[in-house]
Amino acid sequence: MNPQHLNASSLKSRFTRRFLRALTKINAQKPISSSSPREIFQRYGRIKAAADKSMANSVRSRRTWSRAMLWKLRSRSYRQASSGRRSAVKTSTTTSHQAIRKKTNHEKENKPTKTGEDQVGFVVQADELRELVPGGEAMDLCNLLDETAHYIKCLTTQVQVMKKIVDFYSL
Amino acid sequence: MASGDNDDVGFKHRHESLMNCSSSQMNTNPLSDKVDAMAMSSISMYNKPSNASDPFFGSGWDPIVSLSQSESLVGSSMVSHSEFADTQYSLLMENQGISGTSHFSQYQSDPSFVELVPKLPGFGSANLSEMVGPLSLPQCSQMANSRRPPIYALIHEGGSERASTNSTQSRDEHQISEEGLVGASPNGKSRKRVPESNSPLGSYQNADEEPQKDASGESGDVPKEQDGKKQKTEQNTDANSRGKQKQAKSGEAPKENYIHVRARRGQATNSHSLAERVRREKISQRMRLLQELVPGCDKITGKAVMLDEIINYVQSLQQQVEFLSMKLATVNPELNIDLERILSKDILHSGGGSANVIGLVPGINSSHPLSTGNFPGTISGIPSTYPQFPPLPQTVLDNELENLFQMGFDSSSAMDSLGPNAGRLKSEL
């Protein structure tokens, strides 16, 4: 297992590089001397977004959840950047969200009509899972489980790397 | 088992993890990676026509097919074929990007392909050419012939029950009967599987299987075959092991891209329910994979509870990410390039050290106000110690870090036992 850590282009290394670059950028923007809670909170938001973004970029578009996450982040940044066009962007995002919801509802309607052998008992948990995994609204259970597995893998990598960074800084 | 797939997300990687997964479930059969890769890639190739019409795939296979058909495939050409095919396989594998898990599920539903694998040497090239079609199975089959038991066990659902049946001598009959089952597509059963295997399999089976028509009682292999049809399911009942063996339609060669699903005895043969069963198989496979990923879920049986665990785990991971990013937002000193390089090297190379850190996080929390107050004062101090670090080997640094963490961050008395470098650092904090 461990030799794979040294793989030059493994998920972990890709994420680490991107995240560190983003961190340096964020740190360069503002000096740390200002420690008002509000600014700390802003930095927190930016760091979290940077972590998600670097994770999603490390996976590129190979996965539905990474695509959904990138899309979400980008639309959020567009919204923040363009205050004048905020209304237009919002409507576009809301309409696409509605489209996704409609599709999900449609799928949900299909479920009760299936035969009794279907796993009716999982619908509740499956919905919760859908909320957790980005982009999970429009997937059937099978793909959802796939995406969840990959998402868990990436999340654990992310947590590992960030822990290492934190500990390194806390010395 | 799935511990190896923590890092790389690539197709090849998941490939290996799946191989490890299935091989670990088998008896101790030593498998060569190359053979496995060949087999699995050949399976993926085999499945590809059933999934999508891939022009690259089609073009890629043609030279192999022509090659195979032009020579006798009885082993003399094995080496050259295998090498040629190997590059082709790797190329095609690269370019196709089939997801690992779907690939896994697909080759579980492909025992007919498995049957092909050991069967080839007994037959002339004529049969092979009609059998192979767009797929260049001969190469991998030739290779696989030398390792018949492991490949069969590996491909055929990778379950231990497969491995045990492999060890029986009547492997041939068992494979033939499987082929017979595949070839015979009975009336009410939905046919969703790839084609070519059927006609030659039918011929094999006619040659060898006549006595085994409906008397499934003779050899213990036959019922076992029927057990692991195309789907590995935990819903196997013993009654199902005496499945039907409809060899009436042995000679069929349907050229459709379907997945062949067979209904077991006592189960509905409605196409809807068969599709349902396939779907449920896939879902249970994925649940098993997830079970390995989520820690502490080995004992849990039941999908609902399992899903709850998964949800909790994902939530906890997300919360951890938030927590850590909050910490990074507050604790961050100024970075310079050297630190970043050291950091990245450290993070990437000390994978084993992360376990020690977990206990530290609550400790940092308590000392947090202290550290934020001290940091501005110590920023100048810290870089001065860092020039000493690069000459240190990475392992030493890691060991010191780990020692620090283990002994607790706040106890300065523990620092006395550490080396001078760590002590100096600590004093500045």
XYZ file of C-alpha atoms in Angstrom:
600
model
C 0.000 0.000 0.000
C 2.631 2.431 1.002
C 4.688 2.562 -2.181
C 1.734 4.149 -3.807
C 2.151 7.179 -1.642
C 5.221 8.013 -3.623
C 3.418 7.843 -6.886
C 4.131 11.108 -8.582
C 0.643 11.656 -9.824
C -1.484 9.962 -7.228
C -4.580 11.597 -5.950
C -2.869 12.543 -2.756
C 0.041 14.272 -4.390
C -2.148 16.099 -6.846
C -4.386 17.328 -4.110
C -1.480 18.307 -1.902
C 0.172 20.369 -4.539
C -2.940 22.193 -5.530
C -4.047 22.823 -2.015
C -0.705 24.149 -0.917
C -0.583 26.486 -3.833
C -4.032 27.750 -3.007
C -3.090 28.164 0.619
C -0.083 30.254 -0.188
C -2.242 32.403 -2.381
C -4.758 32.907 0.361
C -2.107 33.677 2.894
C -0.461 36.131 0.582
C -3.680 38.014 0.198
C -4.004 39.013 3.802
C -1.547 39.181 6.628
C -2.467 37.143 9.622
C -2.056 39.955 12.066
C -5.683 40.896 11.755
C -7.482 38.367 13.832
C -10.989 39.631 13.955
C -13.411 36.752 13.963
C -15.101 37.973 10.865
C -11.961 37.920 8.830
C -11.001 34.612 10.218
C -14.344 33.326 9.185
C -13.841 34.671 5.702
C -10.512 33.013 5.460
C -12.069 29.850 6.670
C -14.613 30.007 3.911
C -11.942 30.612 1.350
C -9.748 27.845 2.597
C -12.609 25.414 2.631
C -13.530 26.371 -0.896
C -9.922 26.014 -1.911
C -9.772 22.567 -0.381
C -12.898 21.447 -2.183
C -11.768 23.004 -5.377
C -8.364 21.444 -5.343
C -9.891 18.096 -4.531
C -12.369 18.348 -7.358
C -9.661 19.489 -9.726
C -7.482 16.588 -8.826
C -10.233 14.294 -9.920
C -11.023 16.366 -12.961
C -14.308 15.459 -14.531
C -13.991 11.782 -14.218
C -16.594 11.622 -11.545
C -20.048 13.001 -11.280
C -19.501 14.405 -7.837
C -16.392 16.266 -8.861
C -18.156 17.775 -11.800
C -21.041 18.821 -9.617
C -18.723 20.288 -7.049
C -16.742 22.232 -9.592
C -19.907 23.517 -11.095
C -21.181 24.610 -7.732
C -17.965 26.363 -6.840
C -17.735 28.100 -10.144
C -21.291 29.285 -10.089
C -20.758 30.568 -6.588
C -17.661 32.472 -7.608
C -19.410 33.884 -10.636
C -22.199 35.011 -8.447
C -19.833 36.725 -6.081
C -17.774 38.286 -8.816
C -20.529 39.714 -10.874
C -22.836 41.595 -8.604
C -24.526 43.341 -11.483
C -25.508 40.167 -13.186
C -26.371 38.444 -10.013
C -30.013 38.075 -10.801
C -29.368 36.477 -14.165
C -26.918 33.989 -12.766
C -29.172 33.115 -9.938
C -32.050 32.389 -12.196
C -29.931 30.153 -14.351
C -28.677 28.216 -11.360
C -32.124 27.942 -9.904
C -33.589 26.710 -13.135
C -30.920 24.077 -13.452
C -31.501 23.078 -9.868
C -35.152 22.802 -10.609
C -34.395 20.635 -13.566
C -32.369 18.353 -11.376
C -35.094 18.261 -8.780
C -37.670 17.458 -11.363
C -35.639 14.592 -12.588
C -35.210 13.340 -9.079
C -38.903 13.575 -8.416
C -39.572 11.734 -11.570
C -37.255 8.979 -10.459
C -38.874 8.888 -7.096
C -42.218 8.463 -8.682
C -40.898 5.563 -10.598
C -39.746 3.784 -7.521
C -43.066 2.901 -5.937
C -44.288 1.520 -9.212
C -41.583 -1.081 -9.339
C -42.161 -4.588 -8.183
C -42.133 -5.502 -4.569
C -38.649 -6.850 -4.871
C -37.269 -3.364 -5.002
C -35.508 -2.017 -1.980
C -38.165 0.356 -0.832
C -36.614 0.667 2.559
C -33.540 2.461 1.291
C -35.241 5.398 -0.227
C -34.951 7.499 2.884
C -31.297 6.808 3.425
C -30.588 7.071 -0.229
C -32.020 10.553 -0.210
C -29.867 11.529 2.713
C -26.861 10.213 0.920
C -27.858 12.170 -2.111
C -27.802 15.346 -0.136
C -24.379 14.603 1.221
C -22.650 13.627 -1.944
C -22.418 16.542 -4.339
C -24.275 15.938 -7.516
C -26.075 13.027 -6.040
C -29.543 14.267 -6.671
C -29.809 13.018 -10.160
C -28.376 9.562 -9.803
C -29.896 6.204 -9.267
C -28.864 4.130 -6.321
C -26.326 2.088 -8.173
C -24.288 5.003 -9.430
C -24.841 6.817 -6.205
C -23.065 4.076 -4.317
C -20.222 4.224 -6.785
C -19.868 7.919 -6.375
C -20.073 7.598 -2.631
C -17.217 5.144 -2.549
C -14.994 7.396 -4.571
C -16.061 10.434 -2.642
C -15.202 8.754 0.640
C -11.801 7.880 -0.677
C -11.132 11.441 -1.714
C -12.439 12.859 1.517
C -10.143 10.674 3.563
C -7.206 11.800 1.475
C -8.212 15.387 1.960
C -8.530 14.967 5.692
C -5.163 13.269 5.935
C -3.370 15.954 4.023
C -5.004 18.790 5.851
C -4.237 17.226 9.173
C -0.637 16.956 8.209
C -0.545 20.585 7.210
C -2.185 21.716 10.397
C 0.181 19.742 12.515
C 3.114 21.008 10.603
C 2.068 24.547 11.213
C 1.260 23.993 14.816
C 4.758 23.078 15.740
C -8.268 -5.852 0.810
C -9.422 -2.542 -0.511
C -6.823 -0.784 1.541
C -4.636 -0.495 -1.456
C -6.951 1.802 -3.266
C -6.606 4.725 -1.026
C -4.455 6.734 -3.218
C -4.736 6.537 -6.887
C -8.025 6.780 -8.536
C -6.976 5.603 -11.920
C -8.538 2.777 -13.721
C -5.475 0.633 -13.550
C -5.272 1.129 -9.882
C -8.758 0.108 -9.215
C -8.123 -2.778 -11.484
C -5.401 -3.962 -9.213
C -7.454 -3.446 -6.150
C -10.230 -5.480 -7.595
C -7.790 -8.157 -8.506
C -6.415 -8.173 -5.019
C -9.905 -8.237 -3.725
C -10.895 -11.243 -5.654
C -7.615 -13.023 -5.347
C -7.616 -12.677 -1.644
C -10.890 -14.404 -1.539
C -9.572 -17.349 -3.378
C -7.498 -20.189 -2.210
C -3.875 -19.469 -2.292
C -3.474 -19.536 -5.994
C -0.556 -17.530 -7.125
C -1.632 -15.359 -9.984
C 0.682 -13.571 -12.189
C -0.229 -9.969 -12.568
C 0.188 -10.119 -16.229
C -2.156 -12.961 -16.667
C -4.706 -11.359 -14.476
C -4.405 -8.098 -16.209
C -4.755 -9.844 -19.461
C -7.754 -11.730 -18.310
C -9.415 -8.744 -16.823
C -8.630 -6.539 -19.699
C -9.877 -9.151 -22.003
C -13.039 -9.279 -20.015
C -13.405 -5.582 -20.266
C -12.815 -5.866 -23.951
C -15.373 -8.532 -24.075
C -17.902 -6.414 -22.373
C -17.234 -3.373 -24.367
C -19.387 -4.282 -27.324
C -22.270 -4.796 -25.042
C -21.919 -1.318 -23.703
C -21.194 1.065 -26.464
C -20.140 1.044 -30.001
C -16.634 2.213 -29.755
C -14.994 2.820 -33.078
C -11.556 2.787 -31.583
C -12.261 -0.489 -29.990
C -13.479 -1.972 -33.201
C -10.492 -0.796 -35.115
C -8.151 -1.905 -32.445
C -9.372 -5.424 -32.492
C -9.234 -6.027 -36.151
C -5.550 -6.666 -36.521
C -5.653 -9.087 -33.666
C -8.534 -10.988 -35.128
C -6.913 -11.274 -38.489
C -3.772 -12.466 -36.840
C -5.556 -15.062 -34.855
C -7.463 -16.359 -37.740
C -4.452 -16.698 -39.884
C -2.495 -18.883 -37.555
C -3.212 -21.960 -35.630
C -3.888 -21.027 -32.124
C -2.658 -24.003 -30.386
C 0.108 -22.542 -28.437
C 2.998 -22.126 -30.721
C 1.846 -18.703 -31.509
C 0.923 -18.039 -27.969
C 3.891 -16.015 -27.018
C 3.825 -13.705 -29.942
C 0.136 -13.230 -29.635
C 0.250 -12.558 -26.012
C 2.852 -9.904 -26.363
C 1.127 -8.282 -29.204
C -2.144 -8.464 -27.438
C -0.655 -7.180 -24.286
C 0.254 -3.866 -25.773
C -3.065 -3.682 -27.418
C -4.783 -4.445 -24.214
C -2.915 -1.845 -22.286
C -3.554 0.648 -25.003
C -7.188 -0.078 -25.099
C -7.445 -0.101 -21.398
C -5.886 3.293 -21.258
C -8.176 4.706 -23.795
C -11.357 3.407 -22.568
C -11.574 4.486 -19.021
C -14.114 2.018 -17.977
C -14.906 2.486 -14.379
C -13.528 -0.190 -12.211
C -16.603 -1.159 -10.358
C -18.853 -1.400 -13.322
C -16.152 -3.467 -14.899
C -16.129 -5.621 -11.852
C -19.814 -6.180 -11.977
C -19.635 -6.900 -15.623
C -17.171 -9.574 -15.396
C -19.148 -11.154 -12.737
C -21.915 -11.551 -15.162
C -19.718 -13.076 -17.790
C -19.046 -16.611 -16.973
C -19.564 -17.620 -20.526
C -16.456 -15.715 -21.296
C -14.750 -17.665 -18.645
C -15.818 -20.829 -20.233
C -14.193 -19.770 -23.406
C -10.924 -19.325 -21.744
C -9.946 -22.852 -21.017
C -11.843 -24.332 -23.834
C -9.836 -23.205 -26.756
C -7.028 -25.653 -27.067
C -9.340 -28.530 -27.654
C -10.766 -27.063 -30.775
C -9.649 -26.177 -34.178
C -9.072 -22.753 -35.341
C -12.280 -22.802 -37.239
C -14.282 -22.821 -34.096
C -12.141 -20.141 -32.702
C -12.604 -17.846 -35.583
C -16.289 -18.051 -35.403
C -16.164 -17.716 -31.728
C -13.849 -14.836 -31.470
C -15.531 -12.452 -33.779
C -14.600 -8.944 -32.883
C -12.823 -10.036 -29.764
C -9.384 -11.380 -29.744
C -9.869 -13.819 -26.996
C -7.390 -16.364 -28.201
C -4.419 -14.582 -26.828
C -5.628 -14.334 -23.328
C -7.260 -17.656 -23.575
C -4.021 -19.199 -24.655
C -2.298 -17.607 -21.817
C -5.039 -18.480 -19.511
C -4.900 -22.073 -20.491
C -1.695 -22.462 -18.726
C -3.313 -21.144 -15.644
C -6.732 -22.397 -15.981
C -7.740 -22.742 -12.374
C -6.769 -19.344 -11.150
C -8.212 -17.449 -14.035
C -11.390 -19.266 -13.837
C -11.625 -18.650 -10.166
C -10.641 -15.067 -10.564
C -13.019 -14.233 -13.276
C -15.862 -16.265 -12.149
C -17.092 -13.942 -9.484
C -13.932 -14.197 -7.527
C -15.785 -16.003 -4.825
C -14.373 -18.707 -2.698
C -17.030 -21.054 -3.783
C -15.651 -20.755 -7.246
C -12.217 -21.572 -6.149
C -13.349 -24.638 -4.374
C -15.153 -25.898 -7.381
C -12.129 -25.261 -9.437
C -10.145 -27.709 -7.534
C -12.313 -30.519 -8.684
C -10.985 -32.442 -11.567
C -14.076 -32.253 -13.595
C -13.390 -28.695 -14.230
C -13.888 -29.228 -17.852
C -17.346 -30.557 -17.559
C -18.175 -27.880 -15.171
C -17.054 -25.290 -17.550
C -18.746 -26.947 -20.371
C -21.974 -27.119 -18.547
C -21.676 -23.463 -17.810
C -21.142 -22.849 -21.424
C -24.063 -24.969 -22.159
C -26.135 -22.897 -19.899
C -24.967 -19.819 -21.596
C -25.522 -21.156 -25.029
C -28.919 -22.465 -24.260
C -30.983 -19.416 -23.945
C -34.233 -20.733 -22.787
C -37.574 -19.375 -23.594
C -38.690 -17.128 -20.855
C -35.277 -15.838 -19.964
C -34.125 -12.422 -20.903
C -31.074 -12.320 -23.008
C -28.845 -9.491 -22.224
C -25.391 -10.663 -23.030
C -22.678 -10.779 -25.503
C -22.948 -13.167 -28.347
C -20.183 -15.149 -29.808
C -19.756 -17.682 -27.164
C -22.959 -19.375 -27.875
C -22.504 -21.308 -31.021
C -19.186 -22.939 -30.338
C -20.189 -23.501 -26.786
C -23.215 -25.228 -28.039
C -21.026 -27.444 -30.121
C -18.741 -28.238 -27.234
C -21.536 -29.060 -25.096
C -23.153 -31.282 -27.592
C -19.979 -33.186 -27.882
C -19.418 -33.670 -24.220
C -22.480 -32.916 -22.328
C -25.137 -35.124 -23.672
C -25.237 -37.434 -20.702
C -25.555 -34.544 -18.379
C -28.693 -33.199 -19.828
C -31.231 -33.035 -17.088
C -29.723 -35.263 -14.552
C -28.166 -32.707 -12.435
C -27.520 -35.203 -9.786
C -24.556 -36.945 -11.313
C -21.564 -34.840 -10.731
C -21.502 -32.410 -7.984
C -20.017 -29.895 -10.320
C -23.018 -29.373 -12.413
C -25.256 -28.071 -9.696
C -22.450 -25.961 -8.500
C -22.131 -24.446 -11.897
C -25.659 -23.589 -12.068
C -25.203 -21.916 -8.801
C -22.939 -19.241 -9.947
C -24.695 -18.276 -13.027
C -23.929 -14.834 -14.129
C -24.592 -13.219 -10.882
C -23.022 -13.699 -7.618
C -25.754 -13.354 -5.161
C -26.096 -13.945 -1.530
C -29.603 -14.997 -2.169
C -28.602 -18.416 -3.321
C -30.683 -21.042 -1.789
C -29.877 -24.678 -1.869
C -32.832 -25.369 -4.018
C -31.371 -23.131 -6.591
C -28.331 -25.236 -6.907
C -30.325 -27.840 -8.762
C -31.088 -25.334 -11.417
C -32.498 -26.128 -14.721
C -30.263 -26.994 -17.527
C -32.045 -26.215 -20.660
C -29.749 -27.426 -23.303
C -32.437 -27.641 -25.866
C -31.332 -24.537 -27.580
C -27.705 -25.248 -27.587
C -27.091 -24.291 -31.102
C -28.219 -20.749 -30.899
C -25.984 -17.944 -31.753
C -27.781 -14.754 -30.995
C -25.755 -11.857 -32.100
C -27.192 -9.292 -29.799
C -25.471 -7.241 -27.205
C -27.305 -8.427 -24.196
C -26.370 -9.573 -20.789
C -27.471 -13.105 -20.329
C -29.274 -13.636 -17.152
C -30.519 -16.930 -16.059
C -33.375 -17.518 -13.721
C -32.838 -20.028 -11.084
C -35.209 -22.765 -10.251
C -38.176 -21.579 -8.354
C -37.735 -17.972 -9.309
C -39.745 -15.874 -11.622
C -38.603 -15.743 -15.165
C -40.247 -12.514 -15.946
C -37.839 -10.208 -17.646
C -38.646 -7.497 -15.183
C -37.729 -9.553 -12.211
C -34.563 -10.697 -13.863
C -33.575 -7.149 -14.491
C -34.406 -6.433 -10.912
C -32.153 -9.173 -9.775
C -29.278 -7.911 -11.842
C -29.778 -4.499 -10.406
C -29.844 -5.808 -6.915
C -26.680 -7.734 -7.522
C -24.904 -4.625 -8.598
C -26.109 -2.717 -5.628
C -25.055 -5.393 -3.198
C -21.618 -5.497 -4.782
C -21.222 -1.838 -4.302
C -22.422 -2.055 -0.763
C -19.721 -4.587 -0.120
C -17.098 -2.287 -1.510
C -18.378 0.503 0.633
C -18.295 -1.765 3.607
C -14.608 -2.112 3.165
C -14.090 1.579 2.864
C -15.994 2.568 5.936
C -14.153 1.495 9.027
C -15.904 -0.720 11.469
C -18.554 -1.998 9.180
C -17.531 -5.568 8.868
C -20.093 -6.920 11.232
C -22.984 -4.977 9.956
C -25.466 -6.938 7.971
C -28.356 -5.244 6.385
C -28.341 -2.550 3.851
C -30.332 -0.016 5.798
C -27.979 -0.037 8.739
C -25.042 -0.034 6.390
C -26.366 3.003 4.603
C -26.812 4.767 7.903
C -23.220 4.059 8.758
C -22.078 5.338 5.431
C -24.049 8.510 5.852
C -22.591 9.078 9.274
C -19.120 8.492 8.011
C -19.469 10.899 5.125
C -20.894 13.520 7.427
C -18.066 13.079 9.868
C -15.503 13.376 7.110
C -17.051 16.541 5.835
C -17.129 17.989 9.306
C -13.508 17.096 9.751
C -12.641 18.954 6.602
C -14.490 22.000 7.832
C -12.839 21.812 11.186
C -9.405 21.498 9.706
C -9.921 24.360 7.326
C -11.078 26.513 10.201
C -7.951 25.593 12.019
C -5.838 26.393 9.029
C -7.505 29.752 8.776
C -6.484 30.681 12.261
C -3.216 28.949 12.749
C -1.589 29.913 9.526
C 1.753 31.576 9.624
C 3.319 33.021 6.553
C 4.566 30.548 4.102
C 7.655 30.783 2.093
C 8.574 28.522 -0.733
C 10.962 26.374 1.196
C 8.407 25.544 3.752
C 5.965 24.591 1.092
C 8.373 22.215 -0.487
C 9.251 20.650 2.788
C 5.620 20.420 3.676
C 4.633 18.684 0.505
C 7.479 16.240 0.769
C 6.667 15.543 4.333
C 3.022 15.025 3.694
C 3.555 12.788 0.758
C 6.209 10.639 2.242
C 5.059 10.028 5.715
C 1.848 8.263 5.139
C 2.174 6.183 8.254
C 2.554 9.053 10.584
C -0.912 10.318 10.179
C -2.344 7.867 12.623
C -0.425 9.412 15.444
C -1.815 12.790 14.794
C -5.379 11.993 15.448
C -5.015 12.166 19.161
C -3.337 15.490 18.867
C -6.148 17.415 17.345
C -8.143 17.857 20.514
C -4.938 18.801 22.178
C -4.345 21.554 19.721
C -7.806 22.796 20.335
C -7.193 23.425 23.953
C -3.924 25.142 23.338
C -5.319 27.140 20.533
C -5.681 30.570 22.137
C -2.180 30.172 23.424
C -0.714 29.405 20.069
C -2.414 32.228 18.274
C -1.079 34.602 20.830
C 2.399 33.244 20.553
C 2.633 32.901 16.856
C 3.229 36.466 15.837
C 6.078 36.502 18.218
C 7.549 33.267 17.078
C 7.231 33.672 13.370
C 10.604 35.190 13.173
C 11.912 32.465 15.356
C 10.604 29.541 13.419
C 12.247 30.239 10.097
C 15.540 30.418 11.811
C 15.222 26.859 12.945
C 14.145 25.609 9.597
C 17.513 25.932 7.882
C 18.576 23.177 10.167
C 15.842 20.902 9.034
C 16.700 20.280 5.425
C 19.924 18.539 6.261
C 17.967 16.233 8.500
C 16.676 13.155 6.802
C 12.952 13.089 6.441
C 12.559 10.102 8.653
C 14.213 11.809 11.549
C 11.902 14.737 11.262
C 8.953 12.458 11.114
C 10.048 10.543 14.137
C 10.460 13.704 16.061
C 7.085 14.876 15.003
C 5.557 11.649 16.026
C 7.279 11.744 19.357
C 6.005 15.216 19.880
C 2.520 14.190 19.169
C 2.561 11.131 21.231
C 3.868 12.738 24.309
C 1.334 15.465 24.272
C 1.855 18.871 23.076
C 1.618 20.792 26.263
C 3.978 18.871 28.404
C 7.244 20.648 28.027
C 8.963 18.237 30.314
C 8.653 15.583 27.710
C 10.640 17.710 25.360
C 13.737 17.211 27.365
C 13.923 13.659 26.221
C 13.870 14.649 22.596
C 16.763 15.836 20.553
C 18.071 19.341 20.721
C 16.271 20.477 17.599
C 12.871 19.643 18.832
C 13.695 21.097 22.186
C 14.720 24.356 20.652
C 11.530 24.496 18.669
C 9.420 23.836 21.648
C 11.065 26.492 23.696
C 10.209 29.054 21.085
C 6.588 28.079 21.196
